[in-house]
PDB file of N, CA and C in Angstrom:
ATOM      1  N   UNK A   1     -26.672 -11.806   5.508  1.00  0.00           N
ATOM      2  CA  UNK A   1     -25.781 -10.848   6.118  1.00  0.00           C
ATOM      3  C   UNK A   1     -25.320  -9.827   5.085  1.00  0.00           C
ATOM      4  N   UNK A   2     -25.815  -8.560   5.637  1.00  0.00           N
ATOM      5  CA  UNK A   2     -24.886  -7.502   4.904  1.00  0.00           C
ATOM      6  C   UNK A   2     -23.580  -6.975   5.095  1.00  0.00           C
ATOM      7  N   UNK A   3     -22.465  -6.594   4.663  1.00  0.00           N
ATOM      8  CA  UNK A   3     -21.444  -6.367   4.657  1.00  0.00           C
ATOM      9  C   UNK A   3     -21.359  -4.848   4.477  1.00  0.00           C
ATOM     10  N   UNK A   4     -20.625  -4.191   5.489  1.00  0.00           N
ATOM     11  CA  UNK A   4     -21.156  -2.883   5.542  1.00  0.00           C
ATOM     12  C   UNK A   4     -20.125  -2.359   4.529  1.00  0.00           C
ATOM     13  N   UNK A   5     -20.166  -1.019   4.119  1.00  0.00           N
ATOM     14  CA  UNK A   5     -19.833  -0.263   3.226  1.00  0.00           C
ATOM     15  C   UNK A   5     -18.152  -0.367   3.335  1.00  0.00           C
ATOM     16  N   UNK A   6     -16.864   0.028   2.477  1.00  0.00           N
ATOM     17  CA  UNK A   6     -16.080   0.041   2.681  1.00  0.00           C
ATOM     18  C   UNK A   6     -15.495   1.864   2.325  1.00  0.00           C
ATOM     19  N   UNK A   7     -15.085   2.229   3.179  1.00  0.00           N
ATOM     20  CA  UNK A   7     -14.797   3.655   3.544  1.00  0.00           C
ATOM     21  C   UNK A   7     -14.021   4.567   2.741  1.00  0.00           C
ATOM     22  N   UNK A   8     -14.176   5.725   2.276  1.00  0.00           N
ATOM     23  CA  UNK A   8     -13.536   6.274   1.648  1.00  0.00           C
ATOM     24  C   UNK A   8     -12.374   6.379   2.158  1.00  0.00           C
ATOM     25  N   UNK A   9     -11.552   6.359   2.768  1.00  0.00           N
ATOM     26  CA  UNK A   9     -10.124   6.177   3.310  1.00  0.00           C
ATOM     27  C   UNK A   9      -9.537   5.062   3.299  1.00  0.00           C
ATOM     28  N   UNK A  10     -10.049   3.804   3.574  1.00  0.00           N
ATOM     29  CA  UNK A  10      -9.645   2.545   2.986  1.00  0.00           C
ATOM     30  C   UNK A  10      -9.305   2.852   1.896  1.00  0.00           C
ATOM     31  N   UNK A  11     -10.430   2.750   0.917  1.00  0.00           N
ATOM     32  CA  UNK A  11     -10.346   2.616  -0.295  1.00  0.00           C
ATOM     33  C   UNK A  11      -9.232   3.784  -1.215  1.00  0.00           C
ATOM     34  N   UNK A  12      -8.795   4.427  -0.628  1.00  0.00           N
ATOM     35  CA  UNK A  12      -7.614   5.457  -0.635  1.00  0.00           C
ATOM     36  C   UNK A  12      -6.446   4.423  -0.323  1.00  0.00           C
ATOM     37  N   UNK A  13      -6.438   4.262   1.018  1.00  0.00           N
ATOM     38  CA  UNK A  13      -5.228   3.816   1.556  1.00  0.00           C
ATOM     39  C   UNK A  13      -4.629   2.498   0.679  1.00  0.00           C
ATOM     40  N   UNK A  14      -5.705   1.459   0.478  1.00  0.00           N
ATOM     41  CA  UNK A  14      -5.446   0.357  -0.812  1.00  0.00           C
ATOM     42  C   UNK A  14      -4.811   0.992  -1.904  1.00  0.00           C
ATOM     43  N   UNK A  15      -5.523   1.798  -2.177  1.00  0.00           N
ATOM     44  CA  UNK A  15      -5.169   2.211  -3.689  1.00  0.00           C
ATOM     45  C   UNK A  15      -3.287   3.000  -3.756  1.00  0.00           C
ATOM     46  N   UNK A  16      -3.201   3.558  -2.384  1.00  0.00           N
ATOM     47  CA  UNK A  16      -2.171   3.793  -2.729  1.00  0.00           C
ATOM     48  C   UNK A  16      -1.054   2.834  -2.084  1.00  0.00           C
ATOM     49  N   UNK A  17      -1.717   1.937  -1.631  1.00  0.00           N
ATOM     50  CA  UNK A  17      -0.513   0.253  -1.253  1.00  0.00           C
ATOM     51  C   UNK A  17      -0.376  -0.687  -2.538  1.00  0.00           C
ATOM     52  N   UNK A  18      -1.691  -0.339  -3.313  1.00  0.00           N
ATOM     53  CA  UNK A  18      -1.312  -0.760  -4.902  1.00  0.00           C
ATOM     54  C   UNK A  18       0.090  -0.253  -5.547  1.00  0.00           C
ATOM     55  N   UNK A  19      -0.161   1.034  -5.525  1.00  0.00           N
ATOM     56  CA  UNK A  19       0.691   1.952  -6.443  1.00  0.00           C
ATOM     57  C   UNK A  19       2.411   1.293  -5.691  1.00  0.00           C
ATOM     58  N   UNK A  20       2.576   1.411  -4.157  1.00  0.00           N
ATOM     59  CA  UNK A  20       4.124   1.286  -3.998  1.00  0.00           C
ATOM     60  C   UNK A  20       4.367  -0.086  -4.333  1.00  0.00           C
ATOM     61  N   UNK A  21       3.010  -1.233  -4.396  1.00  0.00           N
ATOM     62  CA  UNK A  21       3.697  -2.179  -4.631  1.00  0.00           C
ATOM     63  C   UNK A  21       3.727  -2.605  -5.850  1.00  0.00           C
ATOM     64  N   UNK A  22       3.447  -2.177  -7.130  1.00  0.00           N
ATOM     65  CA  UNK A  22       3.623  -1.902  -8.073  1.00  0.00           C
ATOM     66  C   UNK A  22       5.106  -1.544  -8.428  1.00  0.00           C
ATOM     67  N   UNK A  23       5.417  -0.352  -7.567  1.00  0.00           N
ATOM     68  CA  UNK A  23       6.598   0.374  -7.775  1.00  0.00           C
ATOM     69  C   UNK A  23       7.747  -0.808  -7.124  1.00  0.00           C
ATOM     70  N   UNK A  24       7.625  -1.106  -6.339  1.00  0.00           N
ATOM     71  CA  UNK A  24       8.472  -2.075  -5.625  1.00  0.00           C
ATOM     72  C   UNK A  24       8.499  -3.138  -6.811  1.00  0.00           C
ATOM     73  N   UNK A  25       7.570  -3.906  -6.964  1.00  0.00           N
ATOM     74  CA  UNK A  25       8.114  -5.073  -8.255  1.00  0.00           C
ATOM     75  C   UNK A  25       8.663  -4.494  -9.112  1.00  0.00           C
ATOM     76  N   UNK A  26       8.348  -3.538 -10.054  1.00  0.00           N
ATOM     77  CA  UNK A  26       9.073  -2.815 -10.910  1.00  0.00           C
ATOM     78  C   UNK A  26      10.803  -2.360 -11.094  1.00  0.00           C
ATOM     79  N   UNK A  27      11.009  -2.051  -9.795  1.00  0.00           N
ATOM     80  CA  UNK A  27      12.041  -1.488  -9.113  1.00  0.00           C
ATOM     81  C   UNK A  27      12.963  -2.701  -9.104  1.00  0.00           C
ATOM     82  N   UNK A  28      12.496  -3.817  -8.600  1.00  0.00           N
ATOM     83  CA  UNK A  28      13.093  -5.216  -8.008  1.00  0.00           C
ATOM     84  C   UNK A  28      13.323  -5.689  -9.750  1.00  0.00           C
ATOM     85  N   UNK A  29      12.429  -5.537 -10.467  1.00  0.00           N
ATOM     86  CA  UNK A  29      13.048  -6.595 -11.978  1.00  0.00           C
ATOM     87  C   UNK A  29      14.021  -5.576 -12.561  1.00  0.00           C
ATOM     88  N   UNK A  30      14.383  -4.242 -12.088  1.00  0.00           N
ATOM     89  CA  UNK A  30      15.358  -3.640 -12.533  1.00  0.00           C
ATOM     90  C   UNK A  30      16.954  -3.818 -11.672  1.00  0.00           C
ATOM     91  N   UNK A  31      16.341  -4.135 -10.582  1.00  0.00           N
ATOM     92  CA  UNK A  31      17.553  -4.781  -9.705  1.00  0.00           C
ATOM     93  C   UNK A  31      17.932  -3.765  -9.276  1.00  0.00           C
ATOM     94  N   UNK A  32      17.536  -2.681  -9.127  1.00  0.00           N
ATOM     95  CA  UNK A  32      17.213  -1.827  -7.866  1.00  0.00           C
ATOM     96  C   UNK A  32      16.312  -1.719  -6.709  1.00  0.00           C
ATOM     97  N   UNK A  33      16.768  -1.222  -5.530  1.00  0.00           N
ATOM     98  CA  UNK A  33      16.139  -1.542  -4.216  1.00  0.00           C
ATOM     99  C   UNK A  33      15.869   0.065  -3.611  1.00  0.00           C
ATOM    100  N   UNK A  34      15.115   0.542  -3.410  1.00  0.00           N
ATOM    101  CA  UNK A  34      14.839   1.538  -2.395  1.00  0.00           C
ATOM    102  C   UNK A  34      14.552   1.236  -0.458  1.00  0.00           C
ATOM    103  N   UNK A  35      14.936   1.027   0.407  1.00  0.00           N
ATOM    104  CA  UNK A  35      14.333   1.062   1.661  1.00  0.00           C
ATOM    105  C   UNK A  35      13.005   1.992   1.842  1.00  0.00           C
ATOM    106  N   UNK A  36      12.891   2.916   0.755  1.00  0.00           N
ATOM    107  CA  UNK A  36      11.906   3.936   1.617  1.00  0.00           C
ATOM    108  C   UNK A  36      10.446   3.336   0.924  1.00  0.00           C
ATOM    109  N   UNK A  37      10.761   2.803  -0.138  1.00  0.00           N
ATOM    110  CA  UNK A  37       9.527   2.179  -0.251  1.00  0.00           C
ATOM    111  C   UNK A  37       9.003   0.907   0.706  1.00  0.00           C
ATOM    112  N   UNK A  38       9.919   0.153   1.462  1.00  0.00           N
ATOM    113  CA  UNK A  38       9.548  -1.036   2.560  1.00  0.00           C
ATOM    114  C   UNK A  38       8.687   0.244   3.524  1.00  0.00           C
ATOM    115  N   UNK A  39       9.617   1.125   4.203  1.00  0.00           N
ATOM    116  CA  UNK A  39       8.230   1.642   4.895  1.00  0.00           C
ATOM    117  C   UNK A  39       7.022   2.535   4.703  1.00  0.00           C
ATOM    118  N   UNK A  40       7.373   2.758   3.293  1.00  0.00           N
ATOM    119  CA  UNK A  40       5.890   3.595   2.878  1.00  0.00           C
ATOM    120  C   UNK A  40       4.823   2.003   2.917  1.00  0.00           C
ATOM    121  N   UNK A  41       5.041   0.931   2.594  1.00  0.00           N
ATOM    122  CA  UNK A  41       4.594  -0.164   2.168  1.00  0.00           C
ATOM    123  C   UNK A  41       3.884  -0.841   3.774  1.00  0.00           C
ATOM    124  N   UNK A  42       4.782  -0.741   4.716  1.00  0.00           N
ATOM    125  CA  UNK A  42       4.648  -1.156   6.051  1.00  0.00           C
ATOM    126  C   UNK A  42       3.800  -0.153   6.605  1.00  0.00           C
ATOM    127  N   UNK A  43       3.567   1.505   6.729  1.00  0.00           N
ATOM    128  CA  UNK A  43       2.745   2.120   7.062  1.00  0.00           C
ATOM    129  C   UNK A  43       1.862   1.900   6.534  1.00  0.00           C
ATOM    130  N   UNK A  44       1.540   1.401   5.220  1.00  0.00           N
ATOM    131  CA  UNK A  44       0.111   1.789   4.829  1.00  0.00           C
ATOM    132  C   UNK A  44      -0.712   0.313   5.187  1.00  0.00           C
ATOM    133  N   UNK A  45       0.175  -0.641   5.129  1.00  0.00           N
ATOM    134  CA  UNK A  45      -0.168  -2.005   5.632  1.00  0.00           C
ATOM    135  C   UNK A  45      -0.511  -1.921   7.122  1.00  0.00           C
ATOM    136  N   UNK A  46      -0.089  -0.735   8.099  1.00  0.00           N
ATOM    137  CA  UNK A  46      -0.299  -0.897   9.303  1.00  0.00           C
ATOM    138  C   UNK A  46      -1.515  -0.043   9.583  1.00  0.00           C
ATOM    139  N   UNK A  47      -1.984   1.034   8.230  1.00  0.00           N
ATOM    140  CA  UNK A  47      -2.949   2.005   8.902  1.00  0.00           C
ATOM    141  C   UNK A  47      -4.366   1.258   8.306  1.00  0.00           C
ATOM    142  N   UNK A  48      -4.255   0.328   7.383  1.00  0.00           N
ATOM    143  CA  UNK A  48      -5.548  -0.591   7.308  1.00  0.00           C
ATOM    144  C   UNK A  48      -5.381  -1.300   8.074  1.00  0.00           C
ATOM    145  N   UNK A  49      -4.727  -2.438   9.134  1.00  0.00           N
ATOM    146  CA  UNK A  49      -5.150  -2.974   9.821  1.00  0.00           C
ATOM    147  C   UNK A  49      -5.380  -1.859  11.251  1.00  0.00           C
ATOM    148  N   UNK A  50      -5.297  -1.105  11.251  1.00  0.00           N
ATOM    149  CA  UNK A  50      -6.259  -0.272  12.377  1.00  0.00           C
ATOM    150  C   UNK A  50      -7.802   0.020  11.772  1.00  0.00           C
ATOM    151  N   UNK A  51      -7.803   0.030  10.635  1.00  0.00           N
ATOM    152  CA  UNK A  51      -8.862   0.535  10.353  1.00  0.00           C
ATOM    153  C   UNK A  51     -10.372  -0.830  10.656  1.00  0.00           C
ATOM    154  N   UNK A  52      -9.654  -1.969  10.696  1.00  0.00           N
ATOM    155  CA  UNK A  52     -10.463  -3.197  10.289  1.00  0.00           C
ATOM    156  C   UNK A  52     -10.737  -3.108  12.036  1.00  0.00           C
TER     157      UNK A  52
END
């Protein structure tokens, strides 16, 4: 079985669910909290599972 290609927009959209959650741990060992990063974090988590 081949596994078909993974899409240039995925591979966007990951990359930038890396970056907030990066920013989010970072943020959290400083013991600061943003809300706007939960839903940048929740959109991008919601526009790959449309994509699958």
């Amino acid at each position: 079985m081949k596994e078909k290609p993974v899409s240039k927009e995925r591979k966007k959209l990951e990359k930038e669910l890396l970056f907030y959650l990066r920013y989010y741990k970072e943020l959290k060992n400083r013991g600061r909290y943003e809300a706007e990063l939960d839903y940048q974090i929740e959109n991008l988590t919601q526009k790959l599972k449309e994509i699958d």
